[in-house]
PDB file of C-alpha atoms and ligand atoms in Angstrom:
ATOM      1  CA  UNK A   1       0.000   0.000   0.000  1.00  0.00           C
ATOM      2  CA  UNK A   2       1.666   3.200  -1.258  1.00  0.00           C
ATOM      3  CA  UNK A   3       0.717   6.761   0.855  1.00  0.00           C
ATOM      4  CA  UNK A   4       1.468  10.161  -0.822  1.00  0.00           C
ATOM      5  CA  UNK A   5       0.868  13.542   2.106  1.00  0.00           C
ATOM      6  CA  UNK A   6      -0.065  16.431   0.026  1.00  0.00           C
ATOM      7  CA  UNK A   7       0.200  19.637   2.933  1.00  0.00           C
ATOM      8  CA  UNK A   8       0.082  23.651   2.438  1.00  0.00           C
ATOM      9  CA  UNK A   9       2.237  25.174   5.408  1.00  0.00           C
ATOM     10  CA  UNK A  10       2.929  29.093   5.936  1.00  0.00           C
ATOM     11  CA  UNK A  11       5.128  29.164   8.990  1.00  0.00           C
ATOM     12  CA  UNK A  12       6.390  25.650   9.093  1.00  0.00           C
ATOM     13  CA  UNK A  13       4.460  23.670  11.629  1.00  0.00           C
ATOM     14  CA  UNK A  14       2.198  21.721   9.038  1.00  0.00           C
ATOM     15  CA  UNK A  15       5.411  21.049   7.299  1.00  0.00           C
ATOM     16  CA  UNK A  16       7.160  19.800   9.891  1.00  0.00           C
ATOM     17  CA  UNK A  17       4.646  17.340  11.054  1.00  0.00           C
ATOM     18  CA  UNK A  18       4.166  16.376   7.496  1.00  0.00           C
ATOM     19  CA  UNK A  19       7.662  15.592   7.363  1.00  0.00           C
ATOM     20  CA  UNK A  20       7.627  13.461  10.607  1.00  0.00           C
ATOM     21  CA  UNK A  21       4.678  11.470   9.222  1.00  0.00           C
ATOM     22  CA  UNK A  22       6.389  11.475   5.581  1.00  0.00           C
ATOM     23  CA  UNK A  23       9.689   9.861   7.343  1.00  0.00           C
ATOM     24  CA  UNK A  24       8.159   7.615  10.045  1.00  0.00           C
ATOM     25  CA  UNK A  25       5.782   5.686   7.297  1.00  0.00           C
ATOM     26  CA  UNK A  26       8.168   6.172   4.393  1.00  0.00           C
ATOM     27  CA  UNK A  27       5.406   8.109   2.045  1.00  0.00           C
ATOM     28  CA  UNK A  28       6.118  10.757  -0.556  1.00  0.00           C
ATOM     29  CA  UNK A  29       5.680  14.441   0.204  1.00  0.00           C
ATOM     30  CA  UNK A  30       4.316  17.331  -1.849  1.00  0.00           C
ATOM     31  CA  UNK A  31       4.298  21.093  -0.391  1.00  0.00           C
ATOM     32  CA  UNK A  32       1.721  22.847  -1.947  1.00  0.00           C
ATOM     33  CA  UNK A  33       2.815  26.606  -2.192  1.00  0.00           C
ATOM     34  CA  UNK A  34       0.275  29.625  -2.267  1.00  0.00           C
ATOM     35  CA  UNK A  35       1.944  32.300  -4.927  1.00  0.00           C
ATOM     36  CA  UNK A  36       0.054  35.061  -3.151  1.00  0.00           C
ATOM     37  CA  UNK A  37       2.117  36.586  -0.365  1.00  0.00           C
ATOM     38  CA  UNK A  38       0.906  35.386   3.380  1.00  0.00           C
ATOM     39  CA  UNK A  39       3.567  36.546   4.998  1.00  0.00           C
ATOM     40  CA  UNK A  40       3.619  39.120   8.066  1.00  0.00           C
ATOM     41  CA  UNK A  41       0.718  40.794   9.822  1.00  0.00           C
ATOM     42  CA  UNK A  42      -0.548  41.579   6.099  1.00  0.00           C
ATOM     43  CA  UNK A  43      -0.282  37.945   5.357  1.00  0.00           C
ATOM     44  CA  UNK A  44      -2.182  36.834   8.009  1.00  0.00           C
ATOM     45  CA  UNK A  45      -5.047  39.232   8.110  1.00  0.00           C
ATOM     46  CA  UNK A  46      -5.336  38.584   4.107  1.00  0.00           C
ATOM     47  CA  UNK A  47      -5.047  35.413   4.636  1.00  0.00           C
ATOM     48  CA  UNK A  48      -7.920  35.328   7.323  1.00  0.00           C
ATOM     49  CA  UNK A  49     -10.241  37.217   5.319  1.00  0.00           C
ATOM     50  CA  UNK A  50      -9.141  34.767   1.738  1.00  0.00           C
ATOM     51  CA  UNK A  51     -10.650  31.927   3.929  1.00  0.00           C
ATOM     52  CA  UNK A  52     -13.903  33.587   5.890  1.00  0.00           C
ATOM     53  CA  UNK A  53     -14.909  34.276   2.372  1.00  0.00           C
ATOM     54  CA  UNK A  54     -13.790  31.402   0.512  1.00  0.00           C
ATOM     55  CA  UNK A  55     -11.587  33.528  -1.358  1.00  0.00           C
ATOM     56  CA  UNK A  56      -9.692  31.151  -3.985  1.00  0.00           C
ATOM     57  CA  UNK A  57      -6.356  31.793  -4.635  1.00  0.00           C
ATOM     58  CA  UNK A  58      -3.197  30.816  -7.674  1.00  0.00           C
ATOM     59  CA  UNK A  59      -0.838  28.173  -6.537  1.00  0.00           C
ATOM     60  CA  UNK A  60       2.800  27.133  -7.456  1.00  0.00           C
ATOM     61  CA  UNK A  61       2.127  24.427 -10.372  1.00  0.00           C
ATOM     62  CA  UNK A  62       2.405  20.732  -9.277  1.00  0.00           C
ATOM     63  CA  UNK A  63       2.130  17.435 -10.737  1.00  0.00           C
ATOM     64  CA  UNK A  64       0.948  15.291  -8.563  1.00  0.00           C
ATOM     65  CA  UNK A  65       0.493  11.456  -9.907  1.00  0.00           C
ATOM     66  CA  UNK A  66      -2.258   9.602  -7.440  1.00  0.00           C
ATOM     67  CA  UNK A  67      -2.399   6.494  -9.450  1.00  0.00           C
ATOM     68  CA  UNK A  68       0.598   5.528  -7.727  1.00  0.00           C
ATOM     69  CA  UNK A  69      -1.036   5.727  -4.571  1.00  0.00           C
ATOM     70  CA  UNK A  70      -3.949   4.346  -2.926  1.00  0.00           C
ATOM     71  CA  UNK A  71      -3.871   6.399   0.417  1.00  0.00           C
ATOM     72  CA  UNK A  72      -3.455  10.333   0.051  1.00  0.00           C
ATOM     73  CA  UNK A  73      -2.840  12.330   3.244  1.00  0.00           C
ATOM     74  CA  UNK A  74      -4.240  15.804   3.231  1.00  0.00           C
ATOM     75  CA  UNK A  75      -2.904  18.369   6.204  1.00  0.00           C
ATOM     76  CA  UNK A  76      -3.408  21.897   6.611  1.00  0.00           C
ATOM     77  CA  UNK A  77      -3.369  24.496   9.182  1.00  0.00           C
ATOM     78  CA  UNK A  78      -6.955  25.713  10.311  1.00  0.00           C
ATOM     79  CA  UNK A  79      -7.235  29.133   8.812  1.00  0.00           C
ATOM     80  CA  UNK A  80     -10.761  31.128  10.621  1.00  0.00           C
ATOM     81  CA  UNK A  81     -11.533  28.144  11.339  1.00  0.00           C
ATOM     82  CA  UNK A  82     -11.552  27.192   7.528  1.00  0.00           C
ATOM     83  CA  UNK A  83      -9.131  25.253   5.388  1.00  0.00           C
ATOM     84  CA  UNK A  84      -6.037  27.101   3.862  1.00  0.00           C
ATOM     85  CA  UNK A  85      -7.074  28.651   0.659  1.00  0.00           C
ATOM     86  CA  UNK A  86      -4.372  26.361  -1.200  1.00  0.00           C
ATOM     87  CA  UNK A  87      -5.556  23.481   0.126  1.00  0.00           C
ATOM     88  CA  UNK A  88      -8.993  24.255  -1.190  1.00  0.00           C
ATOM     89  CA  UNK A  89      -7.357  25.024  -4.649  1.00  0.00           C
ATOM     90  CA  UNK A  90      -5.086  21.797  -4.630  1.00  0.00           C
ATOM     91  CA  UNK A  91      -8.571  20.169  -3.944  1.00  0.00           C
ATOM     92  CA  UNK A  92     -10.274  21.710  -7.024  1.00  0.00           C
ATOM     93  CA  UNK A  93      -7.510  20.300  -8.977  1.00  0.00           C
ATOM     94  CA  UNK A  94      -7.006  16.669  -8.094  1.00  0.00           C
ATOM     95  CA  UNK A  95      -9.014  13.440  -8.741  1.00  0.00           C
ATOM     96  CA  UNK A  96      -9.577  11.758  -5.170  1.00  0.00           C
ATOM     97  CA  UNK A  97     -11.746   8.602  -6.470  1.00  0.00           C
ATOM     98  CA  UNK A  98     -11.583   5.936  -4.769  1.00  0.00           C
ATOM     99  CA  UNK A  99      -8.660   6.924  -2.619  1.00  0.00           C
ATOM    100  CA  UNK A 100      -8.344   6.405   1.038  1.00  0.00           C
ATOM    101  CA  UNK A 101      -7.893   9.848   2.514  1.00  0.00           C
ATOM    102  CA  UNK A 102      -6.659  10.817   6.040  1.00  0.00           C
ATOM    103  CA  UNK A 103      -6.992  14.217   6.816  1.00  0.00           C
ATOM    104  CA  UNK A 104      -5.485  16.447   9.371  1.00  0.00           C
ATOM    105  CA  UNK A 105      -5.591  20.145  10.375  1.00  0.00           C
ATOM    106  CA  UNK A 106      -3.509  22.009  12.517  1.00  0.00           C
ATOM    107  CA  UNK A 107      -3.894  24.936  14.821  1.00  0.00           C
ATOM    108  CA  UNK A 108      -3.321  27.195  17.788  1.00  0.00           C
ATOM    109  CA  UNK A 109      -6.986  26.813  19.977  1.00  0.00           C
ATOM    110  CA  UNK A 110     -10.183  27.154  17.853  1.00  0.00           C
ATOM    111  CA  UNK A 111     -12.086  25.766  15.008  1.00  0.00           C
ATOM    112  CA  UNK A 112     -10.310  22.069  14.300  1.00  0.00           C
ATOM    113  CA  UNK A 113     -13.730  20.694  14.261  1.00  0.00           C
ATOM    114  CA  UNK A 114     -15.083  23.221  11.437  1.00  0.00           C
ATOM    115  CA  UNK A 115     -12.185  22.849   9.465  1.00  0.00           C
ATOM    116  CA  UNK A 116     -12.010  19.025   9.414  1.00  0.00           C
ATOM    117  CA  UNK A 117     -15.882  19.152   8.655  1.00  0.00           C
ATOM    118  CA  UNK A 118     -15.196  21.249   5.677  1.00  0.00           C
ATOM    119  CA  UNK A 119     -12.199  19.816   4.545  1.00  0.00           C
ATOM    120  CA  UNK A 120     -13.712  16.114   4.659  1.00  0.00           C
ATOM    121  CA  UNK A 121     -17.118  16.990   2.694  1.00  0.00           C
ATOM    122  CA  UNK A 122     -15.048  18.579   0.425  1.00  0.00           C
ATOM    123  CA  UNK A 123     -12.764  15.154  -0.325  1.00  0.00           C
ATOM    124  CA  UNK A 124     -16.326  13.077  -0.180  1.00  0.00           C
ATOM    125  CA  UNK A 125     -17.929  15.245  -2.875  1.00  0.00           C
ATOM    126  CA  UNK A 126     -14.556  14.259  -4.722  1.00  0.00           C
ATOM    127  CA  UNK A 127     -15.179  10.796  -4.498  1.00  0.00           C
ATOM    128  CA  UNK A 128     -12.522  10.207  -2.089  1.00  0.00           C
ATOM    129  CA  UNK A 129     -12.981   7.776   1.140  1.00  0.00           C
ATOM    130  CA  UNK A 130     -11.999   9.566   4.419  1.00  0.00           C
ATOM    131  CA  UNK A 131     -10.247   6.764   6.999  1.00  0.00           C
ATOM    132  CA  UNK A 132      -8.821   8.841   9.113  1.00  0.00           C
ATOM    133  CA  UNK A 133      -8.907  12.168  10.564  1.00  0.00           C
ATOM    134  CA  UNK A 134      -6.984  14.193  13.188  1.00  0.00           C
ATOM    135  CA  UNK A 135      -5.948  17.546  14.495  1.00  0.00           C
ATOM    136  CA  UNK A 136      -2.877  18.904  16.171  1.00  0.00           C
ATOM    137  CA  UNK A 137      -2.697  21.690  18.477  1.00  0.00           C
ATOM    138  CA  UNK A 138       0.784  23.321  17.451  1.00  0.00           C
ATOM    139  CA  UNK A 139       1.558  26.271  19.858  1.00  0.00           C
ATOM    140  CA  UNK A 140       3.752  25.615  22.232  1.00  0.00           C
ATOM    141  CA  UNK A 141       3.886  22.037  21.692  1.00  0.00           C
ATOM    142  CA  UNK A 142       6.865  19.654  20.179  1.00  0.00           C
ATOM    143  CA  UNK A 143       5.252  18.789  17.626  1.00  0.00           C
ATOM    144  CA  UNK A 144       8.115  16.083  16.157  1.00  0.00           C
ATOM    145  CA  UNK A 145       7.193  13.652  19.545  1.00  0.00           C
ATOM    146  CA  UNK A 146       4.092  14.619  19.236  1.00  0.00           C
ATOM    147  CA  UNK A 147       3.485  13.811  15.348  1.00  0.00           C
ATOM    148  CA  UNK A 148       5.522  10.394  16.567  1.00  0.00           C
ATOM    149  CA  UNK A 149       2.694   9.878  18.589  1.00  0.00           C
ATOM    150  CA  UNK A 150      -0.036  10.067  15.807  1.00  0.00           C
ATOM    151  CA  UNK A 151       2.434   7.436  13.436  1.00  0.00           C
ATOM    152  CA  UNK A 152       2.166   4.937  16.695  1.00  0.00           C
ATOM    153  CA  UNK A 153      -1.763   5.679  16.977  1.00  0.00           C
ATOM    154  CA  UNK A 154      -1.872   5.505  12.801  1.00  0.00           C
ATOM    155  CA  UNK A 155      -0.287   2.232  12.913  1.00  0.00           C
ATOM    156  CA  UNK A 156       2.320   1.441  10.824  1.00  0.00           C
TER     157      UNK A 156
HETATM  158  C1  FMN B   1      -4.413  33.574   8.714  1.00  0.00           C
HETATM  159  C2  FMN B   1      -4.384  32.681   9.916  1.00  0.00           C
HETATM  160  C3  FMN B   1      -5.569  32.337  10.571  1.00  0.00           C
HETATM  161  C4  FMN B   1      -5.554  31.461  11.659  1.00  0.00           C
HETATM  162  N1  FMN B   1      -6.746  31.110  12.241  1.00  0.00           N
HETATM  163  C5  FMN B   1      -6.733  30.235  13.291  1.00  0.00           C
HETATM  164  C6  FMN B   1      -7.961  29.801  13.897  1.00  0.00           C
HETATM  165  O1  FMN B   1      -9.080  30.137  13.477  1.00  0.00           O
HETATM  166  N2  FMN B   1      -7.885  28.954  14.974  1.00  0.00           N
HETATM  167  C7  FMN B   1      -6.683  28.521  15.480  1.00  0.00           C
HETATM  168  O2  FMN B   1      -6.687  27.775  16.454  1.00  0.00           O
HETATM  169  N3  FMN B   1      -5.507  28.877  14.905  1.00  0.00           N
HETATM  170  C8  FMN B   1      -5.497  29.717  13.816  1.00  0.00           C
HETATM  171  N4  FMN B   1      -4.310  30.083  13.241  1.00  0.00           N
HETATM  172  C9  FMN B   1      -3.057  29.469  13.734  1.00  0.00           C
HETATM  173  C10 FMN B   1      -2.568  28.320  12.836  1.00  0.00           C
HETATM  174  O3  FMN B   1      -3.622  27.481  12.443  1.00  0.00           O
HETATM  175  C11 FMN B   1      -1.546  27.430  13.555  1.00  0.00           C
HETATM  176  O4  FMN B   1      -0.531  28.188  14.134  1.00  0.00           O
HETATM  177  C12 FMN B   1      -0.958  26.398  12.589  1.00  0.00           C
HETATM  178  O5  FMN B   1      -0.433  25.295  13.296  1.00  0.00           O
HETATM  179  C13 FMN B   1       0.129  27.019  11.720  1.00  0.00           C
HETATM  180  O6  FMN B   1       0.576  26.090  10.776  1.00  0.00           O
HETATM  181  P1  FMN B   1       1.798  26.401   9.795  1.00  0.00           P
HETATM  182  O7  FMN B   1       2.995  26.735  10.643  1.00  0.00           O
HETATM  183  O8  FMN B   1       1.991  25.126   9.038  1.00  0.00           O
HETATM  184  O9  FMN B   1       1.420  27.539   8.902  1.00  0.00           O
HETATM  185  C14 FMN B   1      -4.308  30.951  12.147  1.00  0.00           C
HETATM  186  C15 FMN B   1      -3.116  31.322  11.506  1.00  0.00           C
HETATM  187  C16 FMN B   1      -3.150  32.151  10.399  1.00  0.00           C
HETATM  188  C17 FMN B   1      -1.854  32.501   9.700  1.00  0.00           C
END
């Protein structure tokens, strides 16, 4: 059974546990990278607003192959208690049929449970078969033990 985790990150914490997960069950790993600038207190307000409004947004081109795969991880921090804008857009753009999904969010306090909601009936409506799901409260936490944690839970 072959695992691909797809993940959008802005300051690193997403990445980092996708990286963890990536290494501990020997998957593949694609960063999905927003083109419009997030960075700073401008970044984050525009980026709050992009996702209360479901504000779509232009992201770096990848080729991603799922044929190879049969489970496709999915992570991304919880943005106003939405999904990332380039998740959403990766989402528009991929064919999850008959995959096994496990889905995870991120985040500092509030809104895991919206944003797992959305981000699930989004992969459904794709066709895509959600096995897992799980969040991950970042701040302040060490988040490599931690995401070694999840892998043990996951299973190997
Ligand atoms: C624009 C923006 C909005 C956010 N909204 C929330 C939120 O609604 N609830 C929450 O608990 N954390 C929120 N956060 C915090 C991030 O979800 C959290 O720090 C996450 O782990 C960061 O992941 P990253 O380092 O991969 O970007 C927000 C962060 C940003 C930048």
């Amino acid at each position: 059974m072959k695992s691909i985790i797809i993940y959008y990150s802005r300051t690193g914490r997403t990445k980092l546990i996708a990286q963890t997960l990536a290494k501990e069950k020997n998957m593949n790993i694609v960063e999905i990278k927003d083109k419009t600038n997030r960075s700073g207190a401008i970044g984050f307000i525009k980026g709050t607003l992009d996702s209360m409004i479901n504000n779509s947004t232009t992201i770096e081109p990848v080729t991603i192959d799922l044929d190879k795969y049969d489970t496709v991880y999915i992570g991304t921090p919880v943005w106003a208690s939405k999904i990332t804008p380039a998740i959403k857009q990766i989402l528009d753009n991929i064919n999850l049929e008959n995959k096994n999904v496990i889905t995870f969010v991120t985040l500092n306090k509030n809104g895991a449970k919206e944003a797992l909601n959305s981000l699930n009936s989004t992969i459904k409506d794709k066709g895509g078969k959600i096995i897992n799901s799980f969040s991950i409260i970042t701040k302040g936490r060490d988040i490599e033990s931690l995401t070694k944690d999840i892998v043990k839970n996951l299973g190997k």
